Coordinates of C-alpha atoms in Angstrom, one line a residue:
M1 CA -15.2 5.3 -35.9
M2 CA -17.2 5.5 -33.0
P3 CA -18.4 8.7 -31.8
F4 CA -16.7 10.7 -29.2
M5 CA -17.9 9.8 -25.7
D6 CA -21.5 9.2 -26.6
A7 CA -23.8 7.1 -24.6
D8 CA -22.2 3.9 -25.5
F9 CA -18.8 5.2 -24.5
L10 CA -16.5 2.3 -23.5
L11 CA -19.1 -0.2 -24.2
K12 CA -17.6 -2.2 -27.1
N13 CA -20.2 -5.0 -27.3
E14 CA -23.9 -5.5 -27.4
T15 CA -23.8 -7.3 -24.1
A16 CA -22.1 -4.7 -22.4
K17 CA -24.7 -1.9 -23.5
K18 CA -27.5 -4.0 -22.3
L19 CA -25.7 -4.5 -18.9
Y20 CA -24.8 -0.9 -18.4
H21 CA -28.1 0.7 -19.7
G22 CA -30.3 -1.8 -18.2
H23 CA -28.6 -2.2 -14.8
A24 CA -25.4 -0.1 -14.0
A25 CA -26.7 3.3 -15.1
Q26 CA -29.9 2.7 -13.1
M27 CA -28.2 2.1 -9.7
P28 CA -27.7 4.9 -6.9
I29 CA -24.3 5.8 -5.5
I30 CA -22.8 4.8 -2.2
D31 CA -19.6 7.0 -2.0
Y32 CA -17.5 4.9 1.0
H33 CA -14.2 6.5 0.9
C34 CA -13.8 10.4 -0.1
H35 CA -12.4 13.6 1.2
I36 CA -14.8 15.9 0.9
N37 CA -15.0 18.7 3.7
P38 CA -18.4 17.7 5.9
Q39 CA -18.7 21.3 6.5
E40 CA -19.0 22.3 3.3
I41 CA -22.0 19.8 2.8
Y42 CA -23.7 21.2 5.7
E43 CA -23.3 24.6 4.6
D44 CA -24.3 23.8 1.2
K45 CA -21.2 25.4 -0.4
R46 CA -21.4 27.5 -3.8
Y47 CA -18.8 28.0 -6.3
A48 CA -17.9 31.2 -8.0
T49 CA -16.3 29.7 -10.7
I50 CA -15.6 26.3 -12.5
T51 CA -12.0 26.8 -11.4
E52 CA -12.6 26.8 -8.0
V53 CA -14.5 23.3 -8.4
W54 CA -12.0 21.8 -10.6
L55 CA -8.6 23.1 -9.7
G56 CA -8.9 24.3 -6.3
G57 CA -7.1 21.3 -4.7
D58 CA -7.0 18.5 -7.3
H59 CA -3.3 17.2 -7.3
Y60 CA -4.5 15.0 -10.3
K61 CA -4.7 17.9 -12.6
W62 CA -1.8 20.0 -11.0
R63 CA 0.5 17.1 -12.1
A64 CA -0.9 17.2 -15.6
M65 CA -0.2 20.9 -15.8
R66 CA 3.2 20.6 -14.6
S67 CA 4.1 17.9 -17.0
C68 CA 2.9 20.1 -19.9
G69 CA 5.1 22.9 -18.6
V70 CA 2.3 25.0 -17.1
P71 CA 4.2 27.6 -14.8
E72 CA 3.5 27.0 -11.2
R73 CA 1.6 30.4 -11.1
Y74 CA -1.4 29.2 -13.1
I75 CA -1.5 26.0 -10.8
T76 CA -1.1 26.8 -7.2
G77 CA -0.1 30.6 -7.5
D78 CA -1.8 33.9 -7.8
A79 CA -3.3 33.7 -11.5
T80 CA -6.6 34.3 -11.9
P81 CA -9.3 31.9 -12.0
A82 CA -9.8 32.8 -15.8
E83 CA -6.3 32.2 -16.6
K84 CA -5.9 29.0 -14.4
F85 CA -9.0 27.6 -16.4
Q86 CA -7.2 28.8 -19.7
K87 CA -4.0 26.5 -18.7
W88 CA -5.9 23.7 -17.9
A89 CA -7.9 23.7 -21.2
E90 CA -4.6 24.1 -23.3
T91 CA -3.5 21.0 -21.3
I92 CA -6.2 18.9 -21.8
P93 CA -5.6 17.9 -25.5
N94 CA -2.3 16.5 -24.5
L95 CA -4.1 13.9 -22.1
I96 CA -4.9 11.1 -25.0
G97 CA -5.4 7.9 -22.8
N98 CA -5.4 9.6 -19.5
P99 CA -8.3 9.3 -17.2
L100 CA -8.4 13.1 -16.5
Y101 CA -9.6 13.4 -20.3
H102 CA -12.4 11.1 -19.8
W103 CA -13.4 12.6 -16.4
T104 CA -13.4 16.3 -17.3
H105 CA -15.7 15.4 -20.3
L106 CA -17.8 13.4 -18.2
E107 CA -18.4 16.0 -16.0
L108 CA -18.8 18.5 -18.5
Q109 CA -21.6 16.4 -20.1
R110 CA -23.5 15.4 -16.8
Y111 CA -23.3 18.5 -14.8
F112 CA -23.3 21.0 -17.8
G113 CA -25.0 19.6 -20.6
I114 CA -21.4 20.6 -22.8
Y115 CA -20.4 17.8 -25.3
E116 CA -17.7 19.5 -27.3
P117 CA -14.2 18.5 -26.4
L118 CA -12.4 21.2 -24.0
C119 CA -9.5 23.0 -25.5
G120 CA -7.6 26.3 -25.3
E121 CA -9.6 27.8 -28.3
N122 CA -13.0 27.2 -26.8
A123 CA -11.8 27.5 -23.1
M124 CA -13.2 31.0 -22.4
E125 CA -16.7 30.3 -23.7
I126 CA -17.0 27.0 -21.7
Y127 CA -15.8 28.8 -18.8
E128 CA -18.5 31.5 -19.1
K129 CA -21.0 28.7 -19.2
C130 CA -20.1 26.6 -16.5
N131 CA -20.0 29.5 -14.4
A132 CA -23.1 30.7 -15.2
M133 CA -24.6 27.4 -14.2
L134 CA -22.8 27.1 -11.4
Q135 CA -25.1 30.2 -9.9
N136 CA -27.9 27.4 -9.7
M137 CA -25.6 24.7 -8.2
S138 CA -24.2 23.8 -4.8
A139 CA -22.6 21.0 -2.9
R140 CA -26.0 19.6 -1.9
S141 CA -27.7 19.9 -5.3
I142 CA -24.6 18.2 -7.0
I143 CA -25.1 15.1 -4.6
A144 CA -28.5 15.1 -5.3
Q145 CA -28.2 15.2 -8.9
S146 CA -25.6 12.7 -8.9
N147 CA -27.9 10.0 -7.2
V148 CA -25.9 9.7 -4.3
K149 CA -27.7 8.1 -1.3
L150 CA -24.9 7.8 1.3
L151 CA -21.1 9.0 1.6
C152 CA -18.6 8.6 4.1
T153 CA -16.1 11.3 4.8
T154 CA -12.6 11.1 6.2
D155 CA -12.3 12.1 9.7
D156 CA -9.6 12.3 12.4
P157 CA -9.9 10.8 15.8
A158 CA -9.8 14.3 17.4
D159 CA -12.5 15.8 15.2
D160 CA -15.6 16.6 17.5
L161 CA -17.9 15.6 14.3
S162 CA -20.1 18.7 14.9
W163 CA -20.9 19.0 11.0
H164 CA -22.0 15.1 11.1
E165 CA -24.3 15.9 14.2
K166 CA -25.7 18.8 12.2
M167 CA -26.3 16.8 9.3
A168 CA -27.9 14.1 10.9
A169 CA -30.7 16.6 12.6
D170 CA -31.1 18.1 9.1
A171 CA -34.3 16.7 7.3
T172 CA -33.3 18.4 4.1
M173 CA -30.0 16.7 3.5
P174 CA -30.2 14.9 0.1
A175 CA -27.9 11.9 1.3
I176 CA -26.6 10.2 4.5
V177 CA -23.5 11.7 5.5
L178 CA -21.1 9.5 8.1
P179 CA -17.9 9.8 9.3
A180 CA -14.9 7.4 8.7
F181 CA -12.2 7.0 11.3
R182 CA -8.7 8.0 9.9
P183 CA -6.3 7.7 12.8
D184 CA -2.9 8.3 10.8
K185 CA -1.7 11.0 12.8
A186 CA -1.9 9.1 16.1
M187 CA -0.2 6.3 14.5
R188 CA 2.7 8.1 13.3
A189 CA 4.9 8.8 16.2
D190 CA 7.9 9.4 13.8
K191 CA 6.6 12.5 12.6
P192 CA 7.8 15.8 13.8
D193 CA 4.2 17.1 14.6
F194 CA 3.5 14.1 16.8
P195 CA 3.7 16.0 20.3
Q196 CA 1.5 18.7 19.2
Y197 CA -0.9 15.9 17.7
L198 CA -1.1 14.5 21.0
S199 CA -2.1 17.7 22.7
K200 CA -5.2 17.8 20.2
L201 CA -6.1 14.4 21.0
E202 CA -5.8 15.1 24.7
A203 CA -8.0 17.8 24.4
A204 CA -10.5 15.8 22.6
V205 CA -10.7 12.8 25.4
G206 CA -10.1 15.0 28.0
Y207 CA -7.4 13.7 29.8
P208 CA -3.5 13.8 29.5
I209 CA -2.0 10.6 27.2
N210 CA 1.3 10.0 29.0
T211 CA 1.6 6.3 28.5
M212 CA 1.1 3.6 25.8
A213 CA -1.9 2.2 27.9
D214 CA -3.5 6.0 27.7
M215 CA -2.8 6.0 24.0
R216 CA -4.9 2.6 23.6
R217 CA -7.6 4.1 26.0
A218 CA -7.9 7.1 23.9
L219 CA -8.3 5.5 20.7
T220 CA -10.7 3.2 22.1
E221 CA -12.6 5.9 23.4
R222 CA -12.8 7.7 20.1
I223 CA -13.8 4.9 18.4
D224 CA -16.6 4.4 20.8
Y225 CA -17.5 8.1 20.1
F226 CA -17.4 7.7 16.4
D227 CA -19.7 4.5 16.3
A228 CA -22.3 6.6 18.4
H229 CA -22.3 9.0 15.5
G230 CA -22.9 6.1 12.7
C231 CA -19.5 5.6 11.7
R232 CA -19.1 2.2 9.8
T233 CA -15.7 2.0 8.8
A234 CA -11.9 3.0 9.7
D235 CA -9.3 3.8 7.3
H236 CA -5.5 3.5 7.5
G237 CA -2.8 4.9 5.3
L238 CA 0.4 3.1 5.4
D239 CA 3.5 3.7 3.3
Y240 CA 3.7 -0.2 3.0
A241 CA 2.1 -3.3 4.7
L242 CA 3.8 -3.4 7.8
Y243 CA 4.1 -5.7 10.8
V244 CA 6.9 -5.5 13.4
E245 CA 6.3 -6.9 17.0
A246 CA 7.7 -5.4 20.3
T247 CA 7.3 -6.0 24.0
E248 CA 5.2 -3.8 26.2
A249 CA 8.1 -2.3 27.8
Q250 CA 9.7 -1.5 24.1
L251 CA 6.5 0.2 23.2
E252 CA 6.1 2.2 26.2
D253 CA 9.9 3.5 25.4
I254 CA 9.1 4.3 22.3
F255 CA 5.9 6.3 23.1
L256 CA 7.6 8.2 25.8
R257 CA 10.4 9.3 23.3
A258 CA 8.1 10.4 20.6
K259 CA 5.9 12.3 22.9
A260 CA 8.9 14.1 24.3
G261 CA 10.1 14.9 20.6
K262 CA 13.3 12.8 20.7
G263 CA 12.8 11.0 17.6
I264 CA 12.6 7.3 17.1
T265 CA 14.0 4.7 14.6
W266 CA 11.9 3.6 11.5
E267 CA 11.9 0.2 13.0
E268 CA 10.5 1.5 16.2
Q269 CA 7.7 3.4 14.4
L270 CA 6.6 0.1 12.6
A271 CA 6.4 -1.7 16.0
Y272 CA 4.3 1.1 17.4
H273 CA 2.2 1.3 14.4
T274 CA 1.6 -2.3 14.2
A275 CA 0.6 -2.6 17.8
L276 CA -2.0 0.0 17.4
L277 CA -3.3 -1.2 14.2
V278 CA -4.0 -4.6 16.2
H279 CA -5.5 -2.8 19.0
C280 CA -8.0 -0.9 17.1
G281 CA -8.9 -4.0 15.2
K282 CA -10.5 -5.3 18.0
S283 CA -12.9 -2.2 18.5
Y284 CA -13.6 -2.5 14.7
K285 CA -14.5 -6.1 15.1
K286 CA -16.7 -5.3 18.1
Y287 CA -18.7 -2.8 16.1
D288 CA -18.8 -4.9 13.1
W289 CA -16.9 -2.0 11.2
V290 CA -14.9 -2.4 7.9
N291 CA -11.0 -1.8 8.3
Q292 CA -9.9 -0.2 5.2
L293 CA -6.0 -0.6 4.5
H294 CA -4.5 1.6 1.7
F295 CA -0.9 1.3 1.4
G296 CA 2.0 1.4 -1.5
C297 CA 2.5 5.1 -1.6
I298 CA 6.0 7.1 -1.3
R299 CA 4.9 10.5 -0.4
D300 CA 6.2 14.0 -0.9
N301 CA 9.3 13.0 -3.2
S302 CA 10.1 16.5 -4.1
R303 CA 11.4 18.2 -1.0
K304 CA 11.9 21.4 -2.6
M305 CA 8.1 21.4 -3.8
F306 CA 6.8 20.4 -0.4
G307 CA 8.7 22.8 1.3
K308 CA 6.9 25.3 -0.9
L309 CA 3.2 23.6 -0.8
G310 CA 3.3 20.9 2.0
P311 CA 1.6 17.6 1.5
D312 CA -1.2 16.5 -1.1
T313 CA 0.1 18.8 -3.8
G314 CA 0.9 16.3 -6.5
F315 CA 4.3 15.0 -5.5
D316 CA 3.5 11.2 -4.7
A317 CA 4.4 8.1 -6.5
I318 CA 4.0 4.5 -6.5
N319 CA 6.2 2.6 -3.8
D320 CA 7.6 -0.5 -4.8
Q321 CA 8.5 -1.9 -1.4
S322 CA 7.5 -5.5 -0.9
N323 CA 4.0 -5.9 0.6
A324 CA 3.3 -9.7 0.6
Q325 CA 4.9 -10.6 4.1
G326 CA 4.0 -7.6 5.8
L327 CA 0.3 -7.8 4.9
A328 CA 0.4 -11.6 5.5
R329 CA 1.6 -11.2 8.9
L330 CA -0.8 -8.2 9.8
L331 CA -3.9 -10.2 8.6
S332 CA -2.7 -13.1 10.5
A333 CA -2.2 -11.0 13.6
Y334 CA -5.9 -9.7 13.4
E335 CA -6.9 -13.3 13.0
M336 CA -5.2 -14.5 15.9
G337 CA -6.2 -11.6 18.4
D338 CA -9.7 -11.7 17.5
A339 CA -9.4 -8.6 15.6
L340 CA -10.1 -9.5 11.8
T341 CA -13.0 -7.7 11.0
K342 CA -14.3 -7.0 7.5
T343 CA -11.4 -5.8 5.7
I344 CA -10.6 -4.1 2.2
V345 CA -7.2 -3.9 1.0
Y346 CA -5.7 -1.6 -1.5
S347 CA -2.5 -1.5 -3.0
L348 CA -1.1 1.5 -5.1
N349 CA 1.3 -0.5 -7.0
P350 CA -0.4 -2.7 -9.8
S351 CA 2.2 -5.5 -9.4
D352 CA 0.6 -6.1 -6.1
N353 CA -2.7 -7.3 -7.8
G354 CA -1.8 -10.9 -7.7
V355 CA -0.3 -10.7 -4.1
V356 CA -3.5 -9.0 -2.7
G357 CA -5.7 -11.2 -4.4
S358 CA -4.0 -14.5 -3.2
L359 CA -3.6 -13.5 0.2
I360 CA -7.4 -12.4 0.9
G361 CA -8.3 -16.2 0.0
C362 CA -6.2 -17.2 3.2
F363 CA -8.5 -15.2 5.7
Q364 CA -12.1 -16.0 4.5
S365 CA -12.4 -19.1 6.7
D366 CA -15.1 -19.4 9.6
S367 CA -17.2 -16.4 8.1
P368 CA -20.7 -16.1 6.6
I369 CA -19.9 -13.0 5.1
P370 CA -19.3 -13.0 1.2
G371 CA -15.8 -11.5 0.6
K372 CA -15.2 -10.6 4.2
I373 CA -11.6 -9.7 3.1
Q374 CA -11.9 -7.9 0.2
Q375 CA -9.5 -6.5 -2.7
G376 CA -10.0 -2.7 -3.0
S377 CA -11.1 -1.3 -6.3
A378 CA -8.1 0.3 -8.4
W379 CA -6.7 3.1 -6.4
W380 CA -5.5 6.4 -7.1
F381 CA -2.6 6.0 -9.8
N382 CA -4.7 2.9 -10.9
D383 CA -8.2 4.2 -11.3
H384 CA -7.9 4.3 -15.2
K385 CA -9.2 2.1 -17.7
P386 CA -6.2 -0.2 -17.9
G387 CA -5.9 -0.1 -14.2
M388 CA -9.4 -1.1 -13.3
E389 CA -9.5 -3.8 -16.1
A390 CA -6.2 -5.2 -14.4
Q391 CA -7.5 -5.0 -11.0
M392 CA -10.8 -6.4 -11.7
I393 CA -9.3 -9.4 -14.2
S394 CA -7.0 -10.2 -11.2
L395 CA -9.8 -10.5 -8.5
M396 CA -11.8 -12.7 -11.2
S397 CA -8.9 -14.9 -11.6
L398 CA -8.0 -15.3 -7.8
G399 CA -11.4 -15.0 -6.1
A400 CA -15.0 -14.7 -6.3
F401 CA -15.6 -11.6 -8.3
G402 CA -19.6 -11.5 -7.5
T403 CA -18.6 -10.5 -4.1
F404 CA -16.7 -7.2 -5.2
N405 CA -17.8 -3.7 -3.5
G406 CA -16.8 -1.6 -6.6
M407 CA -16.0 2.0 -6.9
L408 CA -15.4 4.9 -4.3
T409 CA -14.3 8.4 -5.7
D410 CA -11.4 9.1 -3.0
S411 CA -11.8 12.8 -4.0
R412 CA -12.1 16.1 -2.8
S413 CA -14.3 17.4 -5.6
F414 CA -18.3 17.2 -5.6
L415 CA -17.9 16.6 -9.2
S416 CA -16.2 13.4 -9.1
Y417 CA -19.2 11.2 -8.7
T418 CA -18.8 10.5 -12.5
R419 CA -16.1 8.3 -11.6
H420 CA -18.7 5.5 -10.7
E421 CA -20.1 5.7 -14.1
Y422 CA -16.9 5.5 -15.4
F423 CA -15.9 2.3 -13.5
R424 CA -19.5 0.8 -14.1
R425 CA -19.0 1.4 -18.1
I426 CA -15.5 -0.4 -17.8
L427 CA -17.0 -3.2 -15.6
C428 CA -20.1 -3.9 -18.2
N429 CA -17.8 -3.6 -21.0
L430 CA -15.4 -6.4 -19.3
L431 CA -18.4 -8.7 -18.4
G432 CA -20.0 -8.3 -21.8
R433 CA -16.5 -9.6 -23.5
L434 CA -16.5 -12.6 -21.6
V435 CA -19.9 -13.3 -22.6
E436 CA -19.2 -12.3 -26.3
E437 CA -16.4 -14.5 -26.3
G438 CA -18.2 -17.7 -25.0
E439 CA -16.2 -17.7 -21.6
Y440 CA -19.5 -17.1 -19.6
P441 CA -23.0 -17.9 -20.6
A442 CA -25.2 -15.2 -21.8
D443 CA -27.6 -15.1 -18.6
L444 CA -28.3 -11.5 -18.7
E445 CA -30.6 -11.8 -15.6
F446 CA -28.0 -13.3 -13.6
L447 CA -25.2 -11.0 -15.1
G448 CA -27.6 -8.0 -14.7
K449 CA -28.0 -8.6 -10.9
M450 CA -24.2 -9.1 -10.4
V451 CA -23.7 -5.6 -12.0
E452 CA -26.0 -4.1 -9.5
N453 CA -24.7 -5.9 -6.9
I454 CA -20.9 -4.7 -7.4
S455 CA -22.5 -0.9 -8.6
Y456 CA -24.6 -0.8 -5.2
Y457 CA -25.9 -3.5 -3.5
N458 CA -22.8 -5.4 -2.1
T459 CA -21.4 -2.2 -0.5
R460 CA -24.9 -1.4 1.2
R461 CA -24.9 -5.1 2.9
Y462 CA -21.2 -5.1 3.6
F463 CA -21.0 -1.7 5.4
R464 CA -24.7 -2.6 7.0
F465 CA -26.3 0.5 5.3
E466 CA -29.3 -1.3 4.6
K467 CA -31.5 0.2 7.8
L468 CA -30.3 3.6 6.7
L469 CA -31.1 3.3 3.0
K470 CA -35.0 2.2 3.2

């Protein structure tokens, strides 16, 4: 029997242990996609309780607690922090095989020096110990302790980026913090609050947005503004990979009706969204940004709970909409429109691994950039051991695995950097298994460099972070 989550956790062969301890564990972290609030970084937020850190907005944990019959009062309701933590601790033993079990204990080990399994019986003892240690911890100290060198937040085009400006001028910052351009609200003309959002964007650009041409101009100018603030990447959340063409007259009519709050059809929304995706892609390529496309999610499935709690509260799921044709046509449109910049494609549906892996190979031509079009790491409902392994095995089978950019947290929590460790252990075990089973030579020097590249250096080069990370 192997010890519980010891130094060789998930490392099941000698090659894996050498690759992880000798290479992966030494690498810094670049977290190129997360949802951390930049204001909290600048203000060096402190936490009164471990409940605030762990359960304040983590819909992963909320879903698990609901699945174990925990009343909503102890999840998003008015229960005390101690009561909420107790209920989370009682949930934990039921999560065998769930990444939350591993993440929770990695965070307890790395940040609090606690190696005993969390459960209902020891909940209050661990709660008090974590709370005492949190008095000497803060957002910035956690970033520094985690060896994070650079992270990218997620920012709306209308954001003024004032917190990023303050961090850029602060010599005491433990890591570089850059914005990432996330224009989803500008591209969802079908949403009821689209007219209100347009008013916000108009205030940011300083002129009325009355036509489709105005909308394109506004997004172009905000991309210019973000680039001047160090942005290196855009990120798009799509229900599924989409591509619908429309004439300029049709697009103008769609925009005017959406701005007036009159409502548009889903097909019209797809046409509007497609036009702006391709338009923005030209600016992304101009600035050599990375375009990240996240799709395959069906959101807010419980109308009852959406009405009570709003979005991003644990009621999203995997979408089984077909993505192959839409993704192929979108990437081709980028290519034909001279808008195909470096692109990372993520699908929430694991059955799309082969689709994504085969399609990205169709768009690598005429580029000196290794892995210009990438399959992103296993995302959201897939960032667990079998999901990560499946994504990596598919990528190995269909592409050039050595060009892979590796992991990101996609998290709102400052303690989530252990997800990089989790990924690196799974990576090293997979590579080690191939060596030990005679499928790849035992060239530990080359493999060690590959592990370092996937863990850190590929991302550093791909996003053009070298000059920032001297």
